[in-house]
Amino acid sequence: ASPNRFLPTTKNRQRWNVEKGIRRSLRQVIHVREKTAEIEKSSRYGIDLLDLLMSENKEQVGGNLKNIASLTVEEVIDECKTVLPCRSRNKISPLDMDHNIVGYTSRLARAMIAERCWKCSGKNSYLDADNLSHLKIVGMILNETLRLYPPAVFPQRQTYKPMKLGRLSIPAGIQLMLPILAIHHDPTLWGHDAEDFNPERFCE
């Protein structure tokens, strides 16, 4: 990364102000959800991604909430900043690829329809978040699509404090880059058919 990003230029100052505004807004949302959960004596903070991240910090122990500090507030904010922009820019592409692939593979389409009818029969006729989590074939297809066509192909992280990564000691302020696309297409990890669409690799 260019060292110019540390200079107080007009563009950098605008970027820093946006960064501060985003973090401030997310802290406010987290604070409101924590207060609401505390008042309602609930272990849930909502029904979305932020709920899942915040729930990582709590566990139900004898009816009381115990802080297990899996993620700090700043780490929750960093995860939201990473996932939400990717979702808004790239959420259409994986779904489009799913539709195209399933459309050309009648066997997959029939299996998905049969699974949906079986899981959502009777009283649970509507496809909601609880039912969706039990659709194994749909999950396999989504996982394989995201493996072949990941929304973020080269994500970057910057350490905000000294940390250990395996045997490496990394100081604060270092840019880390992860070649997701290369990892997802690596035959040593996925086998000789790494370039093929094969949802059954996620059957376990």
CSV table of C-alpha atoms in Angstrom, one decimal, residues 2-204:
chain,number,residue,atom,x,y,z
A,2,SER,CA,1.1,3.5,-0.7
A,3,PRO,CA,2.6,5.5,2.2
A,4,ASN,CA,0.7,8.5,0.8
A,5,ARG,CA,-2.4,7.2,2.6
A,6,PHE,CA,-1.0,8.5,5.9
A,7,LEU,CA,-0.5,12.1,4.6
A,8,PRO,CA,-3.2,14.7,5.7
A,9,THR,CA,-4.4,15.4,2.1
A,10,THR,CA,-7.9,16.6,1.4
A,11,LYS,CA,-8.9,13.1,0.1
A,12,ASN,CA,-7.4,11.3,3.0
A,13,ARG,CA,-9.1,13.7,5.5
A,14,GLN,CA,-12.4,13.0,3.8
A,15,ARG,CA,-11.7,9.3,4.0
A,16,TRP,CA,-10.8,9.5,7.7
A,17,ASN,CA,-14.0,11.5,8.4
A,18,VAL,CA,-16.1,8.9,6.6
A,19,GLU,CA,-14.3,6.1,8.6
A,20,LYS,CA,-15.0,7.9,11.9
A,21,GLY,CA,-18.6,8.5,11.0
A,22,ILE,CA,-19.2,4.8,10.1
A,23,ARG,CA,-17.6,3.6,13.3
A,24,ARG,CA,-19.5,6.1,15.4
A,25,SER,CA,-22.8,5.0,13.7
A,26,LEU,CA,-22.1,1.4,14.3
A,27,ARG,CA,-21.2,2.0,17.9
A,28,GLN,CA,-24.5,3.7,18.4
A,29,VAL,CA,-26.4,0.8,16.8
A,30,ILE,CA,-24.5,-1.7,19.0
A,31,HIS,CA,-25.2,0.4,22.1
A,32,VAL,CA,-28.9,0.6,21.4
A,33,ARG,CA,-29.2,-3.1,20.8
A,34,GLU,CA,-27.3,-3.9,24.0
A,35,LYS,CA,-29.6,-1.7,26.0
A,36,THR,CA,-32.7,-3.2,24.3
A,37,ALA,CA,-31.5,-6.8,25.0
A,38,GLU,CA,-30.7,-5.8,28.6
A,39,ILE,CA,-34.1,-4.3,29.2
A,40,GLU,CA,-35.9,-7.3,27.6
A,41,LYS,CA,-33.4,-9.8,29.3
A,42,SER,CA,-32.8,-11.4,26.0
A,43,SER,CA,-29.8,-13.2,24.6
A,44,ARG,CA,-30.5,-12.0,21.1
A,45,TYR,CA,-29.8,-8.5,19.6
A,46,GLY,CA,-31.9,-8.8,16.5
A,47,ILE,CA,-32.2,-11.2,13.5
A,48,ASP,CA,-29.3,-10.1,11.2
A,49,LEU,CA,-25.6,-10.2,10.8
A,50,LEU,CA,-24.9,-7.8,13.6
A,51,ASP,CA,-27.0,-10.0,15.9
A,52,LEU,CA,-24.8,-13.0,15.1
A,53,LEU,CA,-21.6,-11.0,15.7
A,54,MET,CA,-22.8,-9.6,19.0
A,55,SER,CA,-24.1,-12.9,20.2
A,56,GLU,CA,-20.6,-14.3,19.8
A,57,ASN,CA,-19.7,-12.2,22.9
A,58,LYS,CA,-22.4,-13.8,25.1
A,59,GLU,CA,-23.5,-17.2,26.2
A,60,GLN,CA,-26.5,-18.3,28.2
A,61,VAL,CA,-25.5,-19.6,31.6
A,62,GLY,CA,-28.2,-20.6,34.0
A,63,GLY,CA,-30.6,-18.0,32.6
A,64,ASN,CA,-28.0,-15.3,32.9
A,65,LEU,CA,-25.8,-13.7,30.3
A,66,LYS,CA,-22.1,-14.2,30.7
A,67,ASN,CA,-19.6,-12.2,28.7
A,68,ILE,CA,-17.1,-14.5,26.9
A,69,ALA,CA,-15.4,-11.7,24.9
A,70,SER,CA,-15.0,-13.7,21.7
A,71,LEU,CA,-15.1,-10.4,19.7
A,72,THR,CA,-14.5,-6.9,21.0
A,73,VAL,CA,-16.8,-4.0,19.9
A,74,GLU,CA,-14.1,-2.8,17.6
A,75,GLU,CA,-13.7,-6.2,16.0
A,76,VAL,CA,-17.5,-6.4,15.5
A,77,ILE,CA,-17.4,-3.0,13.8
A,78,ASP,CA,-14.5,-4.2,11.6
A,79,GLU,CA,-16.5,-7.3,10.5
A,80,CYS,CA,-19.6,-5.1,9.7
A,81,LYS,CA,-17.4,-2.8,7.6
A,82,THR,CA,-16.0,-5.7,5.7
A,83,VAL,CA,-19.2,-7.7,5.0
A,84,LEU,CA,-21.8,-5.0,4.4
A,85,PRO,CA,-20.1,-3.1,1.5
A,86,CYS,CA,-19.3,-6.5,-0.1
A,87,ARG,CA,-23.0,-7.5,0.3
A,88,SER,CA,-24.3,-4.3,-1.2
A,89,ARG,CA,-22.0,-4.3,-4.2
A,90,ASN,CA,-21.8,-8.0,-5.0
A,91,LYS,CA,-24.9,-9.8,-3.6
A,92,ILE,CA,-26.4,-10.1,-7.1
A,93,SER,CA,-23.5,-11.9,-8.8
A,94,PRO,CA,-23.5,-15.1,-6.7
A,95,LEU,CA,-27.3,-15.4,-6.8
A,96,ASP,CA,-27.2,-14.9,-10.6
A,97,MET,CA,-24.5,-17.6,-10.9
A,98,ASP,CA,-26.7,-19.9,-8.8
A,99,HIS,CA,-29.7,-19.4,-11.0
A,100,ASN,CA,-27.6,-19.9,-14.2
A,101,ILE,CA,-25.9,-23.1,-12.9
A,102,VAL,CA,-29.1,-24.6,-11.4
A,103,GLY,CA,-31.0,-23.7,-14.6
A,104,TYR,CA,-28.6,-25.7,-16.7
A,105,THR,CA,-28.6,-28.7,-14.2
A,106,SER,CA,-32.1,-30.1,-14.0
A,107,ARG,CA,-31.0,-32.7,-11.4
A,108,LEU,CA,-30.0,-29.9,-9.0
A,109,ALA,CA,-33.2,-28.0,-9.7
A,110,ARG,CA,-35.4,-31.0,-9.0
A,111,ALA,CA,-33.4,-31.8,-5.8
A,112,MET,CA,-33.8,-28.2,-4.5
A,113,ILE,CA,-37.6,-28.2,-5.2
A,114,ALA,CA,-38.1,-31.6,-3.5
A,115,GLU,CA,-36.1,-30.5,-0.5
A,116,ARG,CA,-38.0,-27.2,-0.2
A,117,CYS,CA,-41.4,-29.0,-0.4
A,118,TRP,CA,-40.3,-31.6,2.2
A,119,LYS,CA,-38.9,-29.2,4.7
A,120,CYS,CA,-41.6,-26.6,4.3
A,121,SER,CA,-44.7,-28.8,4.4
A,122,GLY,CA,-47.6,-28.7,6.8
A,123,LYS,CA,-47.6,-26.0,9.4
A,124,ASN,CA,-44.2,-24.7,8.3
A,125,SER,CA,-45.2,-23.9,4.7
A,126,TYR,CA,-43.4,-20.6,4.6
A,127,LEU,CA,-39.7,-20.4,3.9
A,128,ASP,CA,-38.3,-18.4,6.7
A,129,ALA,CA,-34.8,-18.1,8.3
A,130,ASP,CA,-35.3,-21.2,10.4
A,131,ASN,CA,-36.4,-23.3,7.5
A,132,LEU,CA,-33.7,-22.0,5.3
A,133,SER,CA,-31.0,-23.1,7.7
A,134,HIS,CA,-32.2,-26.7,7.3
A,135,LEU,CA,-32.1,-26.8,3.4
A,136,LYS,CA,-28.9,-28.8,3.1
A,137,ILE,CA,-28.9,-29.0,-0.8
A,138,VAL,CA,-29.5,-25.3,-1.1
A,139,GLY,CA,-26.6,-24.7,1.4
A,140,MET,CA,-24.3,-27.0,-0.6
A,141,ILE,CA,-25.1,-25.1,-3.9
A,142,LEU,CA,-24.6,-21.7,-2.3
A,143,ASN,CA,-21.2,-22.8,-0.7
A,144,GLU,CA,-20.0,-24.2,-4.0
A,145,THR,CA,-21.1,-21.1,-5.9
A,146,LEU,CA,-19.3,-18.8,-3.4
A,147,ARG,CA,-16.2,-21.0,-3.7
A,148,LEU,CA,-16.0,-20.7,-7.5
A,149,TYR,CA,-17.2,-17.1,-7.6
A,150,PRO,CA,-16.3,-15.4,-4.3
A,151,PRO,CA,-17.6,-11.8,-4.0
A,152,ALA,CA,-14.3,-10.6,-2.5
A,153,VAL,CA,-11.4,-12.1,-4.4
A,154,PHE,CA,-8.6,-10.3,-2.6
A,155,PRO,CA,-9.6,-8.9,0.8
A,156,GLN,CA,-7.2,-6.8,2.8
A,157,ARG,CA,-6.9,-6.3,6.6
A,158,GLN,CA,-4.8,-3.9,8.5
A,159,THR,CA,-3.6,-4.7,12.0
A,160,TYR,CA,-4.6,-2.1,14.6
A,161,LYS,CA,-2.4,-3.6,17.3
A,162,PRO,CA,0.5,-6.1,17.4
A,163,MET,CA,-0.7,-9.7,17.0
A,164,LYS,CA,0.5,-13.2,16.4
A,165,LEU,CA,-0.5,-15.1,13.2
A,166,GLY,CA,0.8,-18.6,13.6
A,167,ARG,CA,4.6,-18.3,14.1
A,168,LEU,CA,4.6,-14.7,12.8
A,169,SER,CA,4.7,-11.6,14.9
A,170,ILE,CA,3.0,-8.8,13.1
A,171,PRO,CA,3.3,-5.2,14.3
A,172,ALA,CA,0.4,-2.7,14.2
A,173,GLY,CA,-0.4,-0.9,10.9
A,174,ILE,CA,0.5,-3.7,8.6
A,175,GLN,CA,-1.6,-4.5,5.5
A,176,LEU,CA,-2.4,-8.2,5.2
A,177,MET,CA,-3.8,-9.5,1.8
A,178,LEU,CA,-5.5,-12.9,1.3
A,179,PRO,CA,-5.8,-14.4,-2.2
A,180,ILE,CA,-9.3,-15.9,-1.8
A,181,LEU,CA,-9.8,-16.7,-5.5
A,182,ALA,CA,-6.5,-18.7,-5.7
A,183,ILE,CA,-7.2,-20.5,-2.4
A,184,HIS,CA,-10.7,-21.5,-3.6
A,185,HIS,CA,-9.3,-22.9,-6.9
A,186,ASP,CA,-6.3,-24.7,-5.5
A,187,PRO,CA,-6.3,-28.4,-6.5
A,188,THR,CA,-4.2,-29.3,-3.5
A,189,LEU,CA,-7.1,-28.1,-1.3
A,190,TRP,CA,-10.2,-29.1,-3.4
A,191,GLY,CA,-8.9,-32.0,-5.5
A,192,HIS,CA,-8.4,-32.4,-9.3
A,193,ASP,CA,-11.9,-31.1,-10.0
A,194,ALA,CA,-11.3,-27.8,-8.3
A,195,GLU,CA,-12.5,-25.9,-11.4
A,196,ASP,CA,-15.7,-27.9,-11.7
A,197,PHE,CA,-19.1,-27.1,-10.0
A,198,ASN,CA,-19.6,-29.9,-7.6
A,199,PRO,CA,-21.8,-29.1,-4.6
A,200,GLU,CA,-21.4,-32.6,-3.2
A,201,ARG,CA,-17.9,-31.6,-1.9
A,202,PHE,CA,-19.9,-29.7,0.9
A,203,CYS,CA,-22.1,-32.7,1.7
A,204,GLU,CA,-20.5,-33.2,5.1
